[in-house]
Each structure stands twice: as C-alpha cells, then as structure tokens.
Short mmCIF file of C-alpha atoms in Angstrom, two decimals:
data_model
loop_
_atom_site.label_atom_id
_atom_site.label_comp_id
_atom_site.label_asym_id
_atom_site.label_seq_id
_atom_site.Cartn_x
_atom_site.Cartn_y
_atom_site.Cartn_z
CA MET A 856 -0.02 0.00 0.02
CA PRO A 857 1.25 3.45 -0.80
CA ALA A 858 2.48 5.47 2.30
CA LYS A 859 -0.01 8.00 3.61
CA LYS A 860 0.77 11.60 2.89
CA LYS A 861 1.71 13.68 5.89
CA THR A 862 -0.70 16.38 6.80
CA ARG A 863 0.54 19.96 6.80
CA ARG A 864 0.40 20.00 10.59
CA GLN A 865 2.60 16.86 10.77
CA GLN A 866 5.04 18.46 8.31
CA ARG A 867 5.20 21.61 10.41
CA GLN A 868 5.77 19.61 13.57
CA GLN A 869 8.58 17.59 11.88
CA GLN A 870 10.18 20.78 10.56
CA ALA A 871 9.98 22.40 14.06
CA GLY A 872 11.50 19.27 15.65
CA ALA A 873 14.38 19.29 13.17
CA LYS A 874 14.97 22.96 13.83
CA GLU A 875 14.97 22.35 17.55
CA GLN A 876 17.45 19.42 17.17
CA LEU A 877 19.66 21.57 15.03
CA LYS A 878 19.51 24.37 17.62
CA GLU A 879 20.43 21.99 20.48
CA SER A 880 23.45 20.68 18.50
CA ALA A 881 24.79 24.21 17.96
CA PRO A 882 27.76 25.32 20.09
CA ALA A 883 26.75 26.49 23.54
CA TYR A 884 28.49 29.91 23.21
CA ARG A 885 30.36 32.26 20.90
CA VAL A 886 32.96 35.00 21.46
CA GLU A 887 31.90 38.58 21.03
CA HIS A 888 33.66 41.93 21.56
CA SER A 889 32.72 45.22 23.19
CA GLU A 890 34.43 48.33 24.51
CA LEU A 891 33.22 47.47 27.99
CA TYR A 892 34.12 43.77 28.19
CA GLY A 893 36.73 43.34 25.42
CA ARG A 894 36.32 39.73 24.27
CA TYR A 895 33.51 37.91 26.10
CA LEU A 896 31.16 34.89 25.77
CA VAL A 897 27.44 34.94 25.01
CA ALA A 898 24.99 32.02 24.86
CA ASN A 899 24.59 30.85 21.31
CA ARG A 900 21.27 29.24 22.19
CA THR A 901 19.10 28.68 25.23
CA LEU A 902 21.14 26.78 27.82
CA ALA A 903 19.70 24.53 30.45
CA ALA A 904 20.88 24.68 34.05
CA GLY A 905 23.82 22.39 34.63
CA GLU A 906 24.96 22.39 31.03
CA GLN A 907 28.71 22.01 30.71
CA LEU A 908 30.29 24.88 28.81
CA ILE A 909 34.04 24.43 29.24
CA ARG A 910 36.33 21.72 30.49
CA GLU A 911 40.03 22.43 29.85
CA GLN A 912 43.39 21.88 31.45
CA PRO A 913 45.46 24.88 32.53
CA LEU A 914 48.06 26.59 30.31
CA ALA A 915 50.01 27.46 33.45
CA ILE A 916 49.66 26.68 37.10
CA GLY A 917 51.53 27.74 40.25
CA PRO A 918 51.10 28.65 43.94
CA CYS A 919 48.72 31.41 45.00
CA VAL A 920 50.32 34.80 45.82
CA SER A 921 49.17 35.02 49.39
CA CYS A 922 49.44 31.41 50.25
CA GLU A 923 51.45 29.74 52.99
CA PRO A 924 54.42 27.57 51.79
CA VAL A 925 53.13 24.77 49.54
CA CYS A 926 54.62 21.85 47.69
CA LEU A 927 55.65 22.84 44.19
CA GLY A 928 54.42 19.50 42.89
CA CYS A 929 50.87 19.30 44.25
CA TYR A 930 50.27 22.62 46.01
CA GLN A 931 49.50 21.00 49.42
CA PRO A 932 50.69 22.95 52.46
CA VAL A 933 54.23 22.25 53.71
CA GLN A 934 56.36 23.52 56.60
CA LEU A 935 59.76 25.23 56.40
CA GLY A 936 61.36 23.38 59.33
CA PRO A 937 64.46 21.10 58.90
CA GLU A 938 62.33 17.95 59.01
CA GLN A 939 60.35 18.98 55.92
CA CYS A 940 61.14 17.01 52.69
CA ARG A 941 63.12 19.10 50.25
CA CYS A 942 63.79 18.64 46.51
CA GLN A 943 67.32 17.19 46.17
CA GLY A 944 67.93 19.16 42.95
CA CYS A 945 66.90 22.67 44.10
CA GLY A 946 66.06 22.64 47.80
CA TRP A 947 62.39 23.80 47.55
CA PRO A 948 59.99 22.21 50.10
CA LEU A 949 57.95 19.21 48.88
CA CYS A 950 55.12 17.19 50.47
CA ASP A 951 57.30 14.11 50.07
CA ALA A 952 59.93 12.53 47.75
CA ASN A 953 57.21 10.71 45.77
CA CYS A 954 54.97 13.67 45.07
CA ARG A 955 52.80 13.00 41.98
CA GLY A 956 53.75 16.39 40.57
CA LEU A 957 57.50 15.81 40.42
CA GLY A 958 58.83 16.10 36.86
CA GLN A 959 55.36 17.04 35.61
CA GLY A 960 54.38 20.04 33.54
CA ASN A 961 51.63 21.03 35.99
CA GLY A 962 53.96 20.56 38.88
CA HIS A 963 57.71 20.81 39.68
CA SER A 964 59.18 20.19 36.23
CA ARG A 965 62.84 19.27 35.45
CA GLU A 966 63.44 22.60 33.82
CA GLU A 967 62.12 24.47 36.81
CA CYS A 968 64.22 22.37 39.19
CA GLU A 969 67.37 23.01 37.13
CA LEU A 970 66.77 26.74 37.13
CA TYR A 971 66.08 26.92 40.88
CA GLY A 972 69.13 24.79 41.48
CA GLN A 973 71.20 27.53 39.88
CA GLN A 974 69.51 30.18 42.02
CA ARG A 975 69.49 28.04 45.22
CA ALA A 976 71.23 30.76 47.41
CA GLN A 977 68.61 33.33 46.36
CA ALA A 978 65.59 31.08 46.37
CA ALA A 979 65.15 27.82 48.35
CA ASP A 980 67.91 28.67 50.86
CA LEU A 981 65.87 31.62 51.91
CA LEU A 982 62.86 29.44 52.74
CA LYS A 983 63.83 28.81 56.40
CA LEU A 984 61.74 28.46 59.52
CA ASN A 985 62.66 31.99 60.52
CA ALA A 986 61.86 33.56 57.21
CA SER A 987 59.43 36.42 57.38
CA PRO A 988 55.96 35.98 55.98
CA ASP A 989 56.71 38.74 53.35
CA ALA A 990 59.90 36.95 52.22
CA VAL A 991 58.08 33.70 51.83
CA ARG A 992 55.21 35.30 49.97
CA ASP A 993 57.55 37.13 47.60
CA LEU A 994 59.41 33.89 46.67
CA TYR A 995 56.18 31.95 46.02
CA GLU A 996 54.83 34.84 43.99
CA LEU A 997 57.70 34.35 41.57
CA VAL A 998 56.98 30.64 40.87
CA LEU A 999 54.19 31.00 38.31
CA ILE A 1000 55.94 33.93 36.65
CA VAL A 1001 59.11 31.90 36.30
CA ARG A 1002 57.08 28.95 34.92
CA ILE A 1003 55.57 31.14 32.20
CA LEU A 1004 59.08 32.39 31.31
CA LEU A 1005 60.22 28.82 31.02
CA MET A 1006 57.30 28.22 28.60
CA ARG A 1007 58.73 31.11 26.55
CA LYS A 1008 61.83 29.02 26.02
CA HIS A 1009 60.51 25.44 26.01
CA GLN A 1010 56.82 25.81 24.86
CA PRO A 1011 56.63 28.89 22.63
CA GLU A 1012 53.17 28.03 21.33
CA GLN A 1013 51.66 27.90 24.81
CA TYR A 1014 53.52 31.07 25.70
CA ALA A 1015 52.01 32.81 22.68
CA LYS A 1016 48.53 31.92 23.87
CA ILE A 1017 49.18 33.46 27.23
CA ARG A 1018 50.57 36.66 25.65
CA LEU A 1019 47.24 37.14 23.83
CA MET A 1020 45.42 37.63 27.16
CA GLU A 1021 44.55 41.11 28.42
CA SER A 1022 47.16 42.67 30.84
CA HIS A 1023 45.80 46.21 31.37
CA THR A 1024 49.39 47.42 31.42
CA GLU A 1025 48.62 51.07 30.94
CA LEU A 1026 45.99 51.09 33.69
CA ARG A 1027 48.38 49.20 35.99
CA ARG A 1028 51.12 51.78 35.25
CA GLU A 1029 48.83 54.45 36.67
CA ASN A 1030 48.50 52.57 39.92
CA LEU A 1031 51.86 53.55 41.41
CA THR A 1032 51.78 51.15 44.41
CA LEU A 1033 50.91 48.16 42.23
CA TRP A 1034 53.53 49.06 39.55
CA GLN A 1035 56.33 49.66 42.06
CA HIS A 1036 55.55 46.35 43.83
CA TYR A 1037 56.06 44.37 40.64
CA GLU A 1038 59.06 46.50 39.60
CA LYS A 1039 60.88 45.77 42.85
CA LYS A 1040 59.62 42.27 43.75
CA VAL A 1041 59.53 40.70 40.33
CA VAL A 1042 61.24 42.67 37.54
CA ARG A 1043 64.38 43.80 39.35
CA ARG A 1044 64.68 40.51 41.23
CA LEU A 1045 64.51 38.35 38.15
CA LEU A 1046 66.63 40.57 35.86
CA ASP A 1047 69.22 41.92 38.34
CA ASP A 1048 69.48 39.44 41.23
CA TRP A 1049 68.72 36.25 39.36
CA GLN A 1050 69.99 37.47 36.02
CA LEU A 1051 67.54 35.37 34.10
CA THR A 1052 68.33 37.15 30.82
CA GLY A 1053 71.28 34.80 30.29
CA GLU A 1054 69.29 31.71 31.18
CA LEU A 1055 66.03 32.46 29.24
CA GLY A 1056 67.18 34.77 26.49
CA GLU A 1057 66.59 38.45 26.19
CA LEU A 1058 64.03 39.68 28.69
CA GLU A 1059 62.64 43.21 28.78
CA PRO A 1060 61.09 44.80 31.89
CA ALA A 1061 57.95 45.55 29.83
CA GLU A 1062 57.43 41.84 28.99
CA LEU A 1063 57.69 40.91 32.71
CA HIS A 1064 55.16 43.60 33.69
CA GLU A 1065 52.84 42.33 31.05
CA ILE A 1066 53.06 38.77 32.44
CA CYS A 1067 52.31 40.09 35.92
CA GLY A 1068 49.27 41.94 34.50
CA ILE A 1069 48.04 38.87 32.64
CA LEU A 1070 48.13 36.86 35.88
CA ASP A 1071 46.33 39.53 37.90
CA VAL A 1072 43.55 39.98 35.28
CA ASN A 1073 43.01 36.41 34.05
CA CYS A 1074 44.00 33.97 36.87
CA PHE A 1075 41.68 31.51 38.61
CA GLU A 1076 42.33 30.41 42.16
CA ILE A 1077 41.58 26.72 42.49
CA GLY A 1078 42.01 24.07 45.18
CA GLN A 1079 40.78 20.75 46.57
CA ARG A 1080 41.41 19.12 49.90
CA GLY A 1081 43.71 21.77 51.31
CA GLY A 1082 45.74 22.45 48.25
CA LYS A 1083 45.58 25.87 46.61
CA ALA A 1084 46.90 27.12 43.25
CA ARG A 1085 46.40 29.83 40.68
CA THR A 1086 45.93 29.00 37.04
CA LEU A 1087 45.55 30.36 33.54
CA TYR A 1088 43.09 28.56 31.19
CA PRO A 1089 42.81 28.74 27.40
CA SER A 1090 39.29 30.15 27.21
CA ALA A 1091 37.65 30.24 30.63
CA PHE A 1092 39.19 33.73 31.18
CA LEU A 1093 36.83 35.10 28.51
CA LEU A 1094 33.74 34.98 30.82
CA ALA A 1095 32.62 38.42 31.90
CA HIS A 1096 32.14 39.26 35.55
CA ASP A 1097 28.84 39.68 37.44
CA CYS A 1098 28.22 39.61 41.18
CA ARG A 1099 25.24 37.30 40.57
CA PRO A 1100 26.75 35.05 37.90
CA ASN A 1101 24.86 32.53 35.76
CA THR A 1102 27.67 29.97 35.75
CA SER A 1103 29.62 28.11 38.42
CA HIS A 1104 33.01 26.43 38.14
CA THR A 1105 35.08 23.82 39.88
CA ASP A 1106 38.34 22.15 39.27
CA ASP A 1107 39.38 18.50 38.91
CA PRO A 1108 41.71 17.46 41.73
CA GLN A 1109 43.50 15.00 39.44
CA ASN A 1110 44.64 17.26 36.62
CA TYR A 1111 43.53 20.78 37.65
CA SER A 1112 41.08 21.04 34.81
CA ILE A 1113 38.40 23.73 35.18
CA ILE A 1114 34.79 22.56 34.70
CA LEU A 1115 32.48 25.41 34.01
CA ARG A 1116 28.66 24.91 33.90
CA THR A 1117 25.58 27.02 33.75
CA SER A 1118 24.10 27.32 37.26
CA ARG A 1119 20.67 28.28 35.97
CA SER A 1120 18.89 28.46 32.66
CA VAL A 1121 20.42 31.07 30.32
CA ARG A 1122 18.66 32.82 27.49
CA GLU A 1123 20.05 32.93 24.00
CA GLN A 1124 22.28 36.03 23.53
CA GLU A 1125 22.69 36.40 27.30
CA THR A 1126 26.26 37.15 28.41
CA LEU A 1127 27.89 34.29 30.26
CA THR A 1128 29.24 35.46 33.57
CA LEU A 1129 31.10 34.28 36.63
CA SER A 1130 32.15 36.21 39.77
CA TYR A 1131 35.72 37.50 40.15
CA ALA A 1132 35.04 37.99 43.88
CA TYR A 1133 33.57 36.04 46.77
CA THR A 1134 29.79 36.27 46.32
CA LEU A 1135 29.08 36.47 50.03
CA GLN A 1136 30.82 39.83 50.56
CA GLY A 1137 29.23 43.26 50.83
CA THR A 1138 29.29 45.62 47.90
CA LEU A 1139 31.74 48.11 49.42
CA LYS A 1140 34.40 45.48 49.99
CA ARG A 1141 33.56 43.37 46.95
CA ARG A 1142 33.99 46.32 44.55
CA THR A 1143 37.24 47.37 46.10
CA PHE A 1144 38.57 43.80 45.82
CA ILE A 1145 37.62 43.64 42.09
CA GLN A 1146 39.09 46.98 41.28
CA GLY A 1147 42.33 46.11 43.13
CA GLY A 1148 42.90 42.94 41.07
CA LYS A 1149 40.98 43.43 37.81
CA LEU A 1150 41.24 47.22 37.57
CA PHE A 1151 37.64 48.03 37.01
CA TRP A 1152 34.74 49.15 39.15
CA CYS A 1153 31.84 46.74 38.90
CA GLN A 1154 28.54 48.25 38.01
CA CYS A 1155 26.37 45.19 37.86
CA GLN A 1156 22.74 45.15 38.92
CA ARG A 1157 23.65 43.88 42.40
CA CYS A 1158 26.29 46.48 42.94
CA ALA A 1159 23.93 49.26 41.90
CA ASP A 1160 21.22 48.21 44.33
CA PRO A 1161 21.56 49.42 47.95
CA ARG A 1162 19.74 46.27 49.11
CA GLU A 1163 21.88 43.95 46.98
CA LEU A 1164 18.89 42.39 45.17
CA GLY A 1165 16.97 42.13 48.42
CA SER A 1166 19.61 40.04 50.24
CA ASP A 1167 20.41 43.00 52.54
CA CYS A 1168 23.81 41.53 53.17
CA SER A 1169 25.48 44.82 53.79
CA ASP A 1170 22.82 46.27 56.13
CA LEU A 1171 23.81 47.66 59.51
CA VAL A 1172 21.65 48.60 62.51
CA CYS A 1173 21.13 52.35 62.95
CA LYS A 1174 22.61 53.23 66.26
CA ILE A 1175 20.37 56.35 66.66
CA CYS A 1176 16.87 55.06 66.04
CA ARG A 1177 17.67 51.28 66.37
CA THR A 1178 14.86 50.42 63.92
CA GLY A 1179 16.30 51.68 60.68
CA ASN A 1180 18.82 50.10 58.31
CA ILE A 1181 22.02 51.74 57.38
CA ARG A 1182 22.63 51.35 53.61
CA ALA A 1183 24.68 52.94 50.90
CA THR A 1184 23.17 56.12 49.49
CA GLU A 1185 24.95 55.71 46.09
CA PRO A 1186 26.38 52.16 45.94
CA LEU A 1187 28.39 52.86 42.79
CA LYS A 1188 30.37 55.62 44.55
CA GLN A 1189 32.84 54.22 47.01
CA ASP A 1190 33.15 57.50 48.96
CA ALA A 1191 29.37 58.15 49.19
CA ASP A 1192 27.75 58.30 52.63
CA TRP A 1193 25.66 55.51 54.09
CA ALA A 1194 22.32 56.53 55.69
CA CYS A 1195 19.54 55.17 57.77
CA ASP A 1196 16.25 54.46 55.85
CA HIS A 1197 14.25 55.50 58.89
CA CYS A 1198 15.90 58.61 60.43
CA ALA A 1199 18.41 61.32 59.39
CA HIS A 1200 21.49 59.48 60.71
CA ARG A 1201 24.36 59.22 58.19
CA ILE A 1202 27.87 57.75 58.37
CA ASP A 1203 30.75 58.43 55.96
CA SER A 1204 32.25 55.52 53.93
CA VAL A 1205 35.70 55.77 55.58
CA GLN A 1206 34.29 55.39 59.07
CA LEU A 1207 32.05 52.53 57.87
CA GLU A 1208 34.94 50.71 56.26
CA ARG A 1209 37.01 51.13 59.40
CA LEU A 1210 34.20 49.54 61.40
CA LEU A 1211 33.83 46.67 58.97
CA ASP A 1212 37.59 45.99 59.11
CA SER A 1213 37.49 45.93 62.90
CA ILE A 1214 34.60 43.40 62.93
CA ASN A 1215 36.24 41.27 60.25
CA ASP A 1216 39.55 41.21 62.20
CA ASP A 1217 37.61 40.01 65.25
CA LEU A 1218 36.00 37.26 63.23
CA GLU A 1219 39.29 36.25 61.60
CA SER A 1220 40.84 35.90 65.10
CA ILE A 1221 38.33 33.18 66.04
CA ASP A 1222 39.29 29.54 65.56
CA VAL A 1223 36.80 28.14 62.96
CA HIS A 1224 36.10 25.15 65.23
CA ASP A 1225 35.45 27.27 68.36
CA ILE A 1226 31.60 27.06 68.62
CA PRO A 1227 31.30 29.16 71.79
CA ALA A 1228 33.41 31.96 70.36
CA LEU A 1229 31.44 32.02 67.12
CA GLU A 1230 28.18 32.11 69.02
CA ASN A 1231 29.56 34.95 71.12
CA PHE A 1232 30.49 36.79 67.95
CA LEU A 1233 26.89 36.62 66.75
CA ILE A 1234 25.65 37.94 70.14
CA ARG A 1235 28.20 40.74 70.26
CA TYR A 1236 27.37 42.20 66.83
CA ARG A 1237 23.65 41.54 66.54
CA GLU A 1238 23.03 45.12 67.70
CA VAL A 1239 25.46 46.47 65.06
CA LEU A 1240 24.86 44.28 62.00
CA ARG A 1241 21.54 43.14 60.51
CA PRO A 1242 20.93 39.32 60.51
CA ASN A 1243 21.79 38.90 56.83
CA HIS A 1244 25.04 40.94 56.98
CA TYR A 1245 27.81 39.08 55.25
CA LEU A 1246 30.03 39.04 58.39
CA LEU A 1247 27.30 37.37 60.47
CA LEU A 1248 26.51 35.01 57.58
CA SER A 1249 30.18 33.98 57.55
CA ALA A 1250 30.03 33.04 61.25
CA LYS A 1251 26.72 31.27 60.71
CA TYR A 1252 28.13 29.25 57.78
CA SER A 1253 31.00 28.09 59.98
CA LEU A 1254 28.50 27.06 62.63
CA CYS A 1255 26.38 25.20 60.09
CA GLN A 1256 29.37 23.15 59.14
CA ILE A 1257 30.73 22.35 62.62
CA TYR A 1258 27.53 21.74 64.62
CA GLY A 1259 27.29 17.90 64.46
CA ARG A 1260 30.77 17.42 63.16
CA ILE A 1261 33.30 17.98 66.06
CA GLU A 1262 33.80 16.22 69.35
CA GLY A 1263 31.49 17.54 72.00
CA TYR A 1264 29.07 18.79 69.40
CA LEU A 1265 28.29 15.58 67.41
CA LEU A 1266 24.63 15.19 66.52
CA PRO A 1267 23.85 12.66 69.36
CA GLN A 1268 25.51 15.06 71.78
CA LEU A 1269 23.56 18.17 70.71
CA SER A 1270 20.68 19.55 72.74
CA PRO A 1271 17.40 20.23 70.93
CA GLN A 1272 18.29 23.93 71.26
CA ASP A 1273 21.63 23.39 69.50
CA ILE A 1274 19.95 21.47 66.73
CA GLU A 1275 17.36 24.25 66.30
CA ARG A 1276 20.18 26.79 66.06
CA LYS A 1277 21.86 24.80 63.25
CA GLU A 1278 18.58 24.61 61.44
CA ARG A 1279 18.05 28.33 61.82
CA TYR A 1280 21.53 29.25 60.65
CA CYS A 1281 21.23 26.92 57.67
CA ARG A 1282 17.95 28.48 56.66
CA ASP A 1283 19.28 32.00 57.10
CA PHE A 1284 22.23 31.20 54.90
CA LEU A 1285 20.16 29.38 52.23
CA ALA A 1286 17.76 32.32 51.94
CA VAL A 1287 20.62 34.59 50.94
CA ILE A 1288 22.29 32.06 48.69
CA ASP A 1289 18.98 31.53 46.86
CA ILE A 1290 19.16 35.19 45.89
CA LEU A 1291 22.90 35.64 45.19
CA GLU A 1292 23.90 32.18 43.92
CA PRO A 1293 20.64 30.55 42.79
CA GLY A 1294 20.37 27.31 40.93
CA LEU A 1295 22.99 24.53 40.76
CA THR A 1296 25.71 26.13 42.84
CA ARG A 1297 28.09 24.43 45.13
CA LEU A 1298 27.17 26.49 48.22
CA ARG A 1299 23.45 25.71 47.76
CA GLY A 1300 24.22 22.00 47.57
CA LEU A 1301 26.47 22.08 50.63
CA ILE A 1302 24.02 24.10 52.80
CA MET A 1303 21.05 21.92 51.73
CA TYR A 1304 22.93 18.83 52.87
CA GLU A 1305 23.73 20.51 56.19
CA LEU A 1306 20.05 21.64 56.61
CA HIS A 1307 18.60 18.12 56.07
CA ALA A 1308 20.09 16.67 59.31
CA PRO A 1309 18.61 19.05 61.88
CA ILE A 1310 15.15 18.95 60.26
CA MET A 1311 15.33 15.13 60.32
CA VAL A 1312 16.53 14.86 63.92
CA LEU A 1313 13.95 17.41 65.24
CA ALA A 1314 11.17 15.61 63.38
CA GLN A 1315 12.13 12.33 64.94
CA LEU A 1316 12.38 13.88 68.41
CA GLY A 1317 8.99 15.54 67.97
CA MET A 1318 7.34 12.25 67.07
CA GLN A 1319 9.00 10.40 69.94
CA SER A 1320 7.89 13.01 72.46
CA GLY A 1321 4.39 13.18 71.04
CA GLN A 1322 4.77 16.98 70.49
CA MET A 1323 4.51 16.75 66.66
CA SER A 1324 1.56 15.64 64.63
CA ARG A 1325 2.03 12.91 61.97
CA GLN A 1326 1.00 15.54 59.35
CA GLU A 1327 3.76 17.86 60.45
CA PHE A 1328 6.23 14.94 60.63
CA GLN A 1329 5.41 13.95 57.01
CA ARG A 1330 5.73 17.60 55.81
CA ARG A 1331 9.24 17.76 57.38
CA ILE A 1332 10.23 14.41 55.86
CA LYS A 1333 9.13 15.66 52.49
CA GLU A 1334 11.32 18.66 52.91
CA VAL A 1335 14.29 16.42 53.89
CA VAL A 1336 13.76 14.37 50.74
CA ARG A 1337 13.66 17.48 48.58
CA LEU A 1338 16.83 18.89 50.15
CA LEU A 1339 18.71 15.62 49.72
CA LYS A 1340 17.53 15.13 46.24
CA GLU A 1341 18.66 18.61 45.08
CA SER A 1342 21.86 18.47 47.16
CA ALA A 1343 22.80 15.11 45.63
CA HIS A 1344 22.19 16.40 42.14
CA ILE A 1345 24.21 19.56 42.58
CA LEU A 1346 27.14 18.01 44.45
CA GLN A 1347 27.51 15.00 42.15
CA LEU A 1348 28.21 17.49 39.36
CA GLU A 1349 31.52 18.16 41.21
CA PRO A 1350 34.48 16.04 40.01
CA PRO A 1351 35.05 12.57 41.48
CA GLY A 1352 37.66 12.72 44.21
CA SER A 1353 36.51 16.10 45.51
CA SER A 1354 35.03 16.36 49.02
CA GLU A 1355 31.87 17.94 47.48
CA HIS A 1356 31.35 14.92 45.24
CA GLU A 1357 31.69 12.60 48.17
CA MET A 1358 29.10 14.62 50.07
CA GLY A 1359 26.83 14.35 47.03
CA LEU A 1360 27.20 10.52 47.22
CA ALA A 1361 26.40 10.62 50.93
CA ALA A 1362 23.27 12.70 50.15
CA ALA A 1363 22.20 10.16 47.53
CA ASP A 1364 22.78 7.31 49.99
CA ALA A 1365 20.75 9.10 52.79
CA LEU A 1366 17.98 9.72 50.24
CA ALA A 1367 17.89 6.01 49.21
CA LYS A 1368 17.60 4.97 52.84
CA ILE A 1369 14.77 7.35 53.53
CA ASN A 1370 12.92 6.23 50.39
CA GLY A 1371 13.39 2.64 51.44
CA GLN A 1372 11.61 3.36 54.74
CA LEU A 1373 8.68 5.32 53.27
#
C-alpha cells in the first residue's frame, strides 16, 4: 500500500522538531567583543541549568600569591622546618619525595628544578623556619611567573597563547603602588638578582610587567582538599564578571582542569558570567577587591542596588533610632555616605569601612572550630549588623558546618536547642544564597545537605515525644527528601575525588535509605 501523505500539521511539527534538534546541537556559546568587556562569551542558544560549557586543562599553574608555603608538585601545604622534605635538585620544600607532581608540567618540572638549582642561594635557601611571611610570599609569587618564562623557552606556542590575554598594562602603570611592587619584587629581582636574561634569552622589563598583569587579570584560584593554586586557562578567562553570575565552576583534583557549567537556565544572547570576587561579601568590600585585582569598578545590577537584590547582606543597625537600616546612598560611589532608611543619621564611607575592618579582624581571630566563640560573635554584633550581613553570615556558615561534626558537638551530643540553632543558621544562609547564587551552585548544595540533618532529627524527636503531629512529621520528611535530592544532584556534578562529590554521594545514600523506609 502506498504510504499515507503527511498532513501539513505533521510536516510543520517535523520541521519544528528538526530545527530544535539543530539548535540544540549548535555550540553553547560564541565569542563577541565590546568596548566594555573586550572579548567575552554569550549564549549561542538557550542553555539549560547544569549544561557543561568548558572543560580544559591549565595553560599554566603555580602557587597562590598570598598562600602559605606549599609543595611545588601538588600545592599541598608544607612546613619550612628542617624535618620537611626538600627537592634534592633545588632545595624547595615538597610534600614528600614521591609527590605525583615531580617532573610534571603541571607541577615541579625538571626545567624548573634546574633553574632553581642555579638560584638556590637566592631562592630555596631563603625558605627557612625563621623567614618572614613577606619573604616567603615574595618567593612563592615568583613561581608561576618563572614557569611562564620557562614556557617562553620550551613551549613557545603555549606562551604565545598566554601573551594574547589582556594585561591592562597602561592602567596598571597608573597605579603607582601596584607598579612599584612588581618592579621591585619581580622585575628587578629576576633581571638583576637572578640574572635570568642569560638563562632564558633576552628579557625586557615591559614583558615581565605584562606577564604580571596577565596573571592579575586572568587567573583563577583553584584548590581541593587543602591544596591551593592559581591557574591560567585557554578560554575560561573570557567569561565576563557579574556579582550574581549565571555559571559556576570547579576544578578536577586529578589534573587541575576547570569545569564550568551554567548554574541556571540562560537565554540565547545572554552574556555568560562568573564572579571574580567572593559572592558572600558586601558591595563596598567586593567592589574594592575587584578593582584592586581586575582594575575596574563593577557596575552590575547587584552592585547598583543598595539592598543587593533584596539580600540586605550589607545592612547595619542604625545606632540612633535602632529600627532603621544603614545602607549605601549611592552604591556605585565608594566614597558616598551611608544613611539610615528611617531617620536622618548618616555615616561616611571611611568610618564605615574602618568599622567593617575591625569586625572582620575580630571574626578572623576566632578559631573556625570554636563554637562558643562564634556564638559569642553573633551575640556581640547583633546590635550592630543586621541578620543577613555578610560578616554574620560567615560566622553562621561556619557554625552550620561544625555543629554535628566535632567532638562535644556531634549530633547525638547536641541539645534540641543546639539542633534548632543549626537549622536556623542553615535557613538564614540558604535564603541569601537563593538570591545571590541561585540554581545549581556548590554552596546551595552544601548548605542543603547541612540543613537536612537538623530537620530530620527534630522531626524524629518531635514524634518520639508526642509533640509533633503525623501530618507535620510527614511535611518535614518531604522537605528532607527534597533537600537531599537537590543536594545530591548539585554536588555530584563536582568532579570525583573532591570532598563535595563525596558529600553528594552521601546525600544520595541518605535519600535512598529514607525512600526505602517510606
């Protein structure tokens, strides 16, 4: 029998389906250019949450600038004492003689070892137990710069890719403090003290300044399980900045690859963004940090909003009327006054920043495992900072993580009041994260996992004591299931071997056990 002819409706549906398939197979993004961003990435089509955009290994990797001493092979923390393992060739500290990064391009290569061996008196021999923090920092800052210079000699194609990245050299030259730092600590040290021109060919000060600028502008800080490093990637640097980004990224602990995904759905033509700063930081400090490293003042929607998209994470208590909130009058002007939204009280930005620095120093002085001290911090500053202020949120997040995790405060040892506090802190933190880092973000996954436990325990205690109805118990169990399901989904997007991925597996296991009992 002859085949039936397709109706016009069927033909239109088939054509629409073919177009949709073609659209879905199109590249996720494309590179565009503007005066504001330079080169940047935009969505080439509608992107679903969790869609992988980039996975690539680093062009260059080395220790962070402000880090403590680390192994040059794997970037794990090391000590500078006489008992610490040292490289036999150059004397730099190593985690141990069998470090997986020895002789590797993403670790302590043979070429690097040979160069440091020639500079031993001016490099590794200075890394002693009595070395000042500044001296240690200055030496570790040189490592990635020297590695890029070694690429200039041994991997010219890779070096050429790095030189294509933005350095903002002219803007950096206008910043006298920044320019003099690199001139003294890097340029003069490598050219005059180390005399690398003979070892690596002709080197001009301008080239070294450009490399320093490229690192400042384009580097990612990565790290898993205590190790920290800074890296340059072939294309991830092209993402524009936003203080409420639509992507999230992580790194593979095995090979330091960056994995960049959409954290929420992204419209076609929408700019792909990530945050160059810690998201849970107030606008005043966040903008200063970005300008100091990336040399621009952020003007994103969040930075322009005195309430930071409704998160209120910079709000202070008005000390005059006690009921009003102190907020920035003009958030995009760093020197603008802050004012109460209820009375006429105002405070200048310098005074405010001094107050924030003092409170931050107080928080930094507290051991992250000291629950009584963290609780005391919350009490002492609840009349100064609003509940969602980023400094209080930082203390609450620490408490979310350690309640139920350290001796003396394990879940079976916690009082109902302690468990309720953990639940409250988790909910406070999650409410802000849902605004500032919505979707499939690591922090959401982690805090959801932390939140499920107190809800579960309190529900069980309520049923056992007869103080909770079965309907309320079932409602709470449904919430636990939802939290574990989403947490498992988010955290299992993290690379195998990472602590977050393992927590995702634990969430999936807990979910399976609950479903087996329902």
